[in-house]
Amino acid sequence: MNSNSYSPGLHKLVTLQVDNIQKLTDSKGYIAVTNKILNRYGLEQVGVIVHDFDNSSFTISVCLKESHICIHTWPEFNQLTLDVYLCNYLQDNTQKVKDVTEQYISYFEGIVLKDFEINR
């Protein structure tokens, strides 16, 4: 990738409707599936912050060597927001961002309410 064609990366932001409330309140399950996704796609975690709220919803930020994955759940509304960004420093990660996002949609059996792609 030369400097004339360099693009910092794809940033996907999705909002999902999720009928399975248990998945919106299971932060440990989310961490387990995230670890599988990171291994599958060769992504390197450098830190993680988990916050479980009183209603069992959660916010989790996974800092990656390649950038980040963040989630916020609202079981009271059957929704979550997911943020996946991988930078393109050494390779084009555009398809990987799309594939990782699809893995989460599949895990949550989510219906996409909003889907934004930002080419940074």
Backbone as ProteinMPNN parsed JSONL, in Angstrom:
{"seq_chain_A": "MNSNSYSPGLHKLVTLQVDNIQKLTDSKGYIAVTNKILNRYGLEQVGVIVHDFDNSSFTISVCLKESHICIHTWPEFNQLTLDVYLCNYLQDNTQKVKDVTEQYISYFEGIVLKDFEINR", "coords_chain_A": {"N_chain_A": [[0.865, -1.179, 0.0], [0.82, 2.046, -1.027], [1.635, 5.5, -0.189], [-0.024, 7.197, -1.661], [-2.358, 5.784, -2.126], [-3.279, 5.154, 0.324], [-5.694, 4.464, 2.812], [-7.064, 5.174, 5.908], [-8.854, 3.284, 7.08], [-11.829, 1.201, 7.51], [-14.758, 2.024, 9.251], [-17.318, 0.659, 10.942], [-20.613, 1.139, 12.054], [-23.268, -0.114, 13.727], [-26.715, -0.595, 14.552], [-28.636, -2.87, 16.243], [-31.608, -4.84, 16.438], [-32.495, -7.09, 18.884], [-33.922, -10.037, 19.807], [-33.414, -11.967, 21.726], [-33.081, -11.484, 24.863], [-31.33, -12.418, 26.804], [-28.813, -12.527, 25.606], [-28.264, -9.864, 25.44], [-27.674, -9.225, 27.992], [-25.569, -10.69, 28.864], [-22.559, -10.289, 29.481], [-20.256, -11.803, 29.809], [-20.606, -13.884, 27.991], [-20.496, -12.401, 25.646], [-17.831, -11.509, 25.72], [-16.557, -13.995, 25.471], [-17.356, -14.798, 22.847], [-16.219, -12.703, 21.44], [-13.488, -13.145, 21.875], [-13.179, -15.496, 20.375], [-13.765, -14.495, 17.818], [-11.673, -12.633, 17.531], [-9.467, -14.374, 17.509], [-10.086, -15.912, 15.215], [-9.846, -14.021, 13.147], [-7.297, -13.094, 13.421], [-6.72, -10.889, 15.089], [-5.333, -8.615, 17.481], [-5.751, -8.227, 20.848], [-5.287, -5.531, 23.074], [-6.276, -4.489, 25.349], [-9.143, -4.401, 27.541], [-12.256, -3.15, 28.61], [-14.905, -3.583, 30.775], [-18.187, -2.858, 31.632], [-20.827, -3.574, 33.634], [-24.186, -2.825, 33.982], [-26.768, -1.924, 36.412], [-29.194, -2.966, 35.479], [-28.366, -5.151, 34.133], [-27.54, -4.68, 31.542], [-24.784, -3.931, 29.33], [-21.642, -2.303, 28.681], [-18.906, -2.5, 26.632], [-15.557, -2.09, 25.797], [-13.141, -3.007, 23.569], [-9.883, -2.724, 23.11], [-7.792, -2.82, 20.399], [-4.757, -3.839, 18.799], [-5.023, -3.156, 16.199], [-7.084, -1.295, 16.282], [-10.269, -0.86, 17.457], [-13.17, -2.426, 19.076], [-16.41, -1.822, 20.088], [-19.277, -2.069, 22.22], [-22.644, -1.436, 23.199], [-25.374, -2.238, 25.155], [-28.973, -2.386, 25.292], [-31.204, -3.872, 26.864], [-33.791, -3.294, 27.663], [-34.896, -2.106, 25.493], [-34.55, -3.941, 23.537], [-32.199, -3.697, 21.984], [-28.917, -3.026, 20.588], [-25.841, -1.251, 20.159], [-23.092, -1.337, 17.992], [-19.688, -0.965, 17.298], [-17.156, -1.152, 15.07], [-13.869, -0.88, 14.191], [-11.07, -1.094, 12.197], [-7.822, -0.29, 11.497], [-5.873, 0.387, 8.54], [-3.083, 0.014, 8.511], [-0.904, -1.82, 7.795], [-2.131, -3.453, 5.942], [-5.05, -3.79, 3.837], [-7.916, -3.741, 5.593], [-10.615, -3.734, 5.095], [-12.558, -5.709, 4.239], [-12.33, -7.459, 6.363], [-13.347, -5.96, 8.511], [-16.039, -5.847, 7.749], [-16.653, -8.599, 7.791], [-16.161, -9.281, 10.5], [-18.12, -7.699, 11.743], [-20.403, -8.96, 10.698], [-20.153, -11.432, 11.961], [-20.786, -10.772, 14.6], [-23.447, -9.889, 14.243], [-24.621, -12.284, 13.512], [-24.116, -13.816, 15.865], [-25.738, -12.464, 17.753], [-28.12, -12.841, 16.524], [-29.304, -10.75, 15.222], [-31.377, -8.096, 13.95], [-30.723, -5.746, 11.584], [-30.993, -2.408, 12.244], [-29.826, 0.062, 11.817], [-27.084, 0.94, 9.78], [-24.006, 2.026, 9.276], [-21.234, 3.016, 7.328], [-18.067, 4.257, 7.502], [-15.52, 5.489, 5.709], [-12.429, 6.09, 6.617]], "CA_chain_A": [[0.0, 0.0, 0.0], [1.663, 3.239, -1.043], [1.031, 6.656, 0.489], [-1.051, 7.815, -2.502], [-3.596, 5.013, -2.087], [-3.573, 4.778, 1.713], [-6.944, 4.836, 3.476], [-6.886, 4.744, 7.298], [-9.617, 2.088, 7.428], [-13.283, 1.227, 7.526], [-15.378, 2.1, 10.576], [-18.727, 0.276, 10.834], [-21.466, 1.428, 13.206], [-24.571, -0.733, 13.498], [-27.695, -0.745, 15.625], [-29.358, -4.117, 16.02], [-32.718, -5.306, 17.274], [-32.155, -8.432, 19.348], [-35.056, -10.566, 20.557], [-32.911, -12.784, 22.823], [-32.636, -10.562, 25.92], [-30.223, -12.997, 27.549], [-27.559, -12.142, 24.955], [-28.04, -8.441, 25.712], [-27.324, -9.084, 29.407], [-24.516, -11.671, 29.146], [-21.274, -9.706, 29.081], [-19.254, -12.877, 29.743], [-20.82, -14.546, 26.705], [-19.991, -11.493, 24.61], [-16.361, -11.572, 25.768], [-16.157, -15.3, 24.919], [-17.498, -14.778, 21.382], [-15.23, -11.751, 20.939], [-12.187, -13.821, 21.849], [-13.203, -16.406, 19.219], [-13.681, -13.663, 16.613], [-10.311, -12.097, 17.451], [-8.592, -15.476, 17.086], [-10.422, -16.289, 13.843], [-9.406, -13.002, 12.2], [-5.92, -12.709, 13.696], [-6.677, -9.556, 15.69], [-4.615, -8.636, 18.755], [-6.328, -7.417, 21.927], [-4.308, -4.916, 23.965], [-6.963, -4.115, 26.576], [-10.603, -4.512, 27.514], [-12.978, -2.553, 29.727], [-16.277, -4.099, 30.861], [-19.037, -2.263, 32.655], [-22.167, -4.143, 33.73], [-25.099, -1.904, 34.641], [-27.7, -2.518, 37.366], [-30.239, -3.722, 34.78], [-27.623, -6.213, 33.449], [-27.002, -4.264, 30.251], [-23.339, -3.76, 29.462], [-20.817, -1.552, 27.75], [-17.581, -3.116, 26.587], [-14.623, -1.572, 24.8], [-11.983, -3.855, 23.353], [-8.834, -2.001, 22.405], [-7.016, -3.735, 19.58], [-3.561, -3.309, 18.148], [-5.519, -2.629, 14.93], [-7.988, -0.212, 16.662], [-11.189, -1.161, 18.562], [-14.539, -2.916, 18.945], [-17.173, -1.358, 21.251], [-20.688, -2.431, 22.226], [-23.513, -0.928, 24.261], [-26.645, -2.965, 25.031], [-30.182, -1.858, 25.921], [-32.193, -4.959, 26.862], [-35.134, -2.73, 27.84], [-35.363, -1.714, 24.159], [-34.157, -5.023, 22.625], [-31.251, -3.141, 21.019], [-27.511, -2.786, 20.897], [-25.036, -0.555, 19.161], [-21.789, -1.97, 17.828], [-18.727, -0.102, 16.633], [-15.987, -1.945, 14.684], [-12.923, -0.12, 13.372], [-9.731, -1.644, 12.039], [-7.043, 0.577, 10.613], [-5.226, -0.269, 7.405], [-1.668, 0.39, 8.527], [-0.063, -2.733, 7.02], [-2.933, -4.139, 4.928], [-6.423, -3.314, 3.722], [-8.778, -4.533, 6.48], [-12.017, -3.408, 4.811], [-13.406, -6.904, 4.264], [-12.269, -8.021, 7.715], [-14.311, -5.198, 9.318], [-17.377, -6.313, 7.363], [-16.812, -9.977, 8.255], [-16.265, -9.255, 11.965], [-19.457, -7.174, 12.05], [-21.367, -10.028, 10.388], [-20.037, -12.447, 13.013], [-21.574, -10.289, 15.741], [-24.868, -9.91, 13.868], [-25.004, -13.698, 13.593], [-24.136, -14.214, 17.279], [-26.897, -11.878, 18.415], [-29.307, -13.097, 15.704], [-29.836, -9.392, 15.185], [-31.955, -7.451, 12.777], [-30.022, -4.474, 11.427], [-31.842, -1.22, 12.193], [-28.997, 1.119, 11.232], [-25.792, 0.419, 9.341], [-23.207, 3.117, 8.718], [-19.846, 2.738, 7.02], [-17.281, 5.475, 7.367], [-14.172, 5.266, 5.221], [-11.639, 7.119, 7.272]], "C_chain_A": [[0.903, 1.23, 0.0], [0.909, 4.43, -0.464], [-0.059, 7.323, -0.337], [-2.384, 7.084, -2.429], [-4.025, 4.671, -0.662], [-4.905, 5.339, 2.197], [-6.849, 4.319, 4.902], [-7.722, 3.538, 7.727], [-11.105, 2.306, 7.393], [-13.775, 1.186, 8.972], [-16.855, 1.782, 10.377], [-19.427, 0.556, 12.153], [-22.836, 0.83, 12.903], [-25.414, -0.674, 14.763], [-28.507, -1.978, 15.28], [-30.555, -4.242, 16.948], [-32.4, -6.754, 17.613], [-33.302, -8.936, 20.215], [-34.628, -11.398, 21.766], [-32.283, -11.873, 23.885], [-31.415, -11.105, 26.658], [-28.882, -12.623, 26.931], [-27.238, -10.667, 25.187], [-27.636, -8.185, 27.164], [-26.17, -10.007, 29.82], [-23.164, -11.134, 28.667], [-20.189, -10.776, 28.978], [-19.375, -13.658, 28.432], [-20.297, -13.708, 25.555], [-18.466, -11.526, 24.562], [-15.875, -12.889, 25.167], [-16.262, -15.305, 23.397], [-16.503, -13.797, 20.767], [-13.856, -12.395, 20.86], [-12.096, -14.793, 20.673], [-13.058, -15.622, 17.916], [-12.265, -13.108, 16.445], [-9.336, -13.168, 16.97], [-8.827, -15.828, 15.624], [-9.836, -15.324, 12.821], [-7.999, -12.472, 12.479], [-5.766, -11.308, 14.251], [-6.08, -9.644, 17.088], [-5.222, -7.662, 19.759], [-5.206, -6.851, 22.786], [-4.948, -4.44, 25.27], [-8.457, -4.262, 26.415], [-11.167, -3.871, 28.776], [-14.412, -3.054, 29.661], [-17.005, -3.345, 31.956], [-20.427, -2.886, 32.555], [-23.03, -3.177, 34.54], [-26.062, -2.656, 35.564], [-28.797, -3.345, 36.692], [-29.653, -4.86, 33.942], [-27.24, -5.879, 32.014], [-25.499, -4.064, 30.44], [-22.786, -2.862, 28.357], [-19.434, -2.174, 27.813], [-16.786, -2.464, 25.469], [-13.422, -2.51, 24.75], [-11.004, -3.055, 22.509], [-7.97, -3.029, 21.681], [-5.746, -3.053, 19.085], [-3.977, -2.618, 16.846], [-6.552, -1.521, 15.106], [-8.944, -0.653, 17.76], [-12.495, -1.803, 18.099], [-15.259, -2.488, 20.222], [-18.636, -1.775, 21.094], [-21.38, -1.777, 23.41], [-24.848, -1.643, 24.083], [-27.752, -2.269, 25.816], [-31.248, -2.949, 25.897], [-33.627, -4.44, 27.004], [-35.74, -2.276, 26.509], [-35.072, -2.783, 23.1], [-33.155, -4.534, 21.57], [-29.82, -3.13, 21.549], [-26.924, -1.916, 19.806], [-23.654, -1.187, 19.183], [-20.93, -1.086, 16.936], [-17.482, -0.951, 16.349], [-15.107, -1.094, 13.778], [-11.577, -0.824, 13.387], [-8.977, -0.741, 11.08], [-6.291, -0.272, 9.587], [-3.721, -0.037, 7.379], [-0.797, -0.502, 7.638], [-0.806, -3.448, 5.899], [-4.322, -3.535, 4.908], [-7.327, -4.25, 4.517], [-10.268, -4.311, 6.221], [-12.914, -4.631, 4.917], [-13.434, -7.532, 5.653], [-13.243, -7.29, 8.64], [-15.73, -5.675, 9.02], [-17.639, -7.72, 7.888], [-16.968, -10.047, 9.772], [-17.65, -8.751, 12.382], [-20.517, -8.242, 11.797], [-21.323, -11.144, 11.426], [-20.855, -12.045, 14.243], [-23.066, -10.291, 15.436], [-25.399, -11.33, 13.973], [-25.105, -14.16, 15.046], [-25.395, -13.709, 17.979], [-28.219, -12.208, 17.699], [-30.074, -11.784, 15.525], [-30.446, -9.003, 13.853], [-31.323, -6.064, 12.709], [-31.038, -3.342, 11.296], [-31.118, -0.049, 11.542], [-27.642, 0.512, 10.903], [-25.044, 1.551, 8.636], [-21.79, 2.622, 8.466], [-19.142, 4.06, 6.78], [-15.889, 5.059, 6.886], [-13.32, 6.414, 5.732], [-10.412, 7.468, 6.468]], "O_chain_A": [[1.673, 1.428, 0.94], [-0.306, 4.374, -0.273], [-0.944, 7.962, 0.233], [-3.433, 7.691, -2.646], [-5.022, 3.977, -0.463], [-5.205, 6.52, 2.019], [-6.577, 3.135, 5.1], [-7.332, 2.832, 8.656], [-11.588, 3.431, 7.265], [-13.277, 0.419, 9.796], [-17.571, 2.541, 9.722], [-18.906, 0.253, 13.227], [-23.489, 1.221, 11.935], [-24.901, -0.7, 15.881], [-29.005, -2.115, 14.162], [-30.516, -3.804, 18.098], [-32.074, -7.55, 16.732], [-33.62, -8.334, 21.241], [-35.386, -11.525, 22.727], [-31.101, -11.538, 23.809], [-30.559, -10.333, 27.09], [-27.908, -12.421, 27.656], [-26.074, -10.268, 25.138], [-27.294, -7.059, 27.526], [-25.837, -10.089, 31.002], [-22.692, -11.484, 27.586], [-19.293, -10.663, 28.142], [-18.368, -14.044, 27.838], [-19.724, -14.236, 24.602], [-17.878, -11.566, 23.481], [-14.887, -12.904, 24.433], [-15.343, -15.771, 22.722], [-15.996, -14.046, 19.673], [-13.138, -12.207, 19.878], [-11.044, -14.9, 20.042], [-12.32, -16.029, 17.019], [-11.722, -13.115, 15.341], [-8.48, -12.903, 16.125], [-7.871, -16.021, 14.872], [-9.381, -15.743, 11.756], [-7.559, -11.512, 11.846], [-4.802, -10.612, 13.932], [-6.291, -10.627, 17.798], [-5.212, -6.448, 19.558], [-4.29, -7.572, 23.184], [-4.243, -4.034, 26.194], [-8.98, -4.251, 25.301], [-10.622, -4.032, 29.868], [-15.061, -2.963, 28.619], [-16.501, -3.209, 33.071], [-21.114, -2.751, 31.542], [-22.657, -2.763, 35.638], [-26.157, -3.882, 35.502], [-29.279, -4.319, 37.27], [-30.36, -5.464, 33.135], [-26.664, -6.724, 31.328], [-25.005, -4.033, 31.567], [-23.368, -2.696, 27.285], [-18.862, -2.354, 28.888], [-17.269, -2.306, 24.348], [-12.775, -2.768, 25.765], [-11.267, -2.749, 21.346], [-7.482, -3.985, 22.284], [-5.69, -1.829, 18.971], [-3.37, -1.628, 16.438], [-6.87, -0.85, 14.124], [-8.511, -0.816, 18.901], [-12.872, -1.74, 16.929], [-14.776, -2.758, 21.322], [-19.164, -1.826, 19.983], [-20.791, -1.588, 24.474], [-25.4, -1.655, 22.982], [-27.511, -1.65, 26.853], [-32.104, -2.958, 25.013], [-34.568, -5.071, 26.523], [-36.952, -2.084, 26.409], [-35.313, -2.567, 21.913], [-33.25, -4.911, 20.402], [-29.558, -3.211, 22.749], [-27.436, -1.85, 18.688], [-23.118, -1.524, 20.239], [-21.403, -0.534, 15.943], [-16.826, -1.417, 17.281], [-15.548, -0.64, 12.722], [-11.018, -1.112, 14.445], [-9.447, -0.464, 9.976], [-6.107, -1.477, 9.758], [-3.145, 0.095, 6.299], [-0.033, 0.005, 6.817], [-0.175, -3.995, 4.995], [-4.725, -2.849, 5.848], [-7.486, -5.417, 4.159], [-11.096, -4.67, 7.059], [-13.929, -4.593, 5.613], [-14.456, -8.077, 6.069], [-13.899, -7.925, 9.466], [-16.526, -5.882, 9.936], [-18.733, -8.004, 8.378], [-17.811, -10.789, 10.275], [-18.276, -9.321, 13.275], [-21.433, -8.407, 12.603], [-22.355, -11.738, 11.736], [-21.532, -12.877, 14.848], [-23.867, -10.662, 16.293], [-26.504, -11.55, 14.47], [-26.072, -14.824, 15.418], [-26.041, -14.454, 18.716], [-29.298, -11.896, 18.202], [-31.297, -11.72, 15.655], [-30.08, -9.51, 12.793], [-31.386, -5.301, 13.672], [-31.84, -3.317, 10.362], [-31.72, 0.735, 10.809], [-27.12, -0.319, 11.646], [-25.414, 1.971, 7.54], [-21.216, 1.902, 9.283], [-19.569, 4.873, 5.96], [-15.17, 4.353, 7.593], [-13.482, 7.562, 5.32], [-9.628, 8.324, 6.878]]}, "name": "protein", "num_of_chains": 1, "seq": "MNSNSYSPGLHKLVTLQVDNIQKLTDSKGYIAVTNKILNRYGLEQVGVIVHDFDNSSFTISVCLKESHICIHTWPEFNQLTLDVYLCNYLQDNTQKVKDVTEQYISYFEGIVLKDFEINR"}
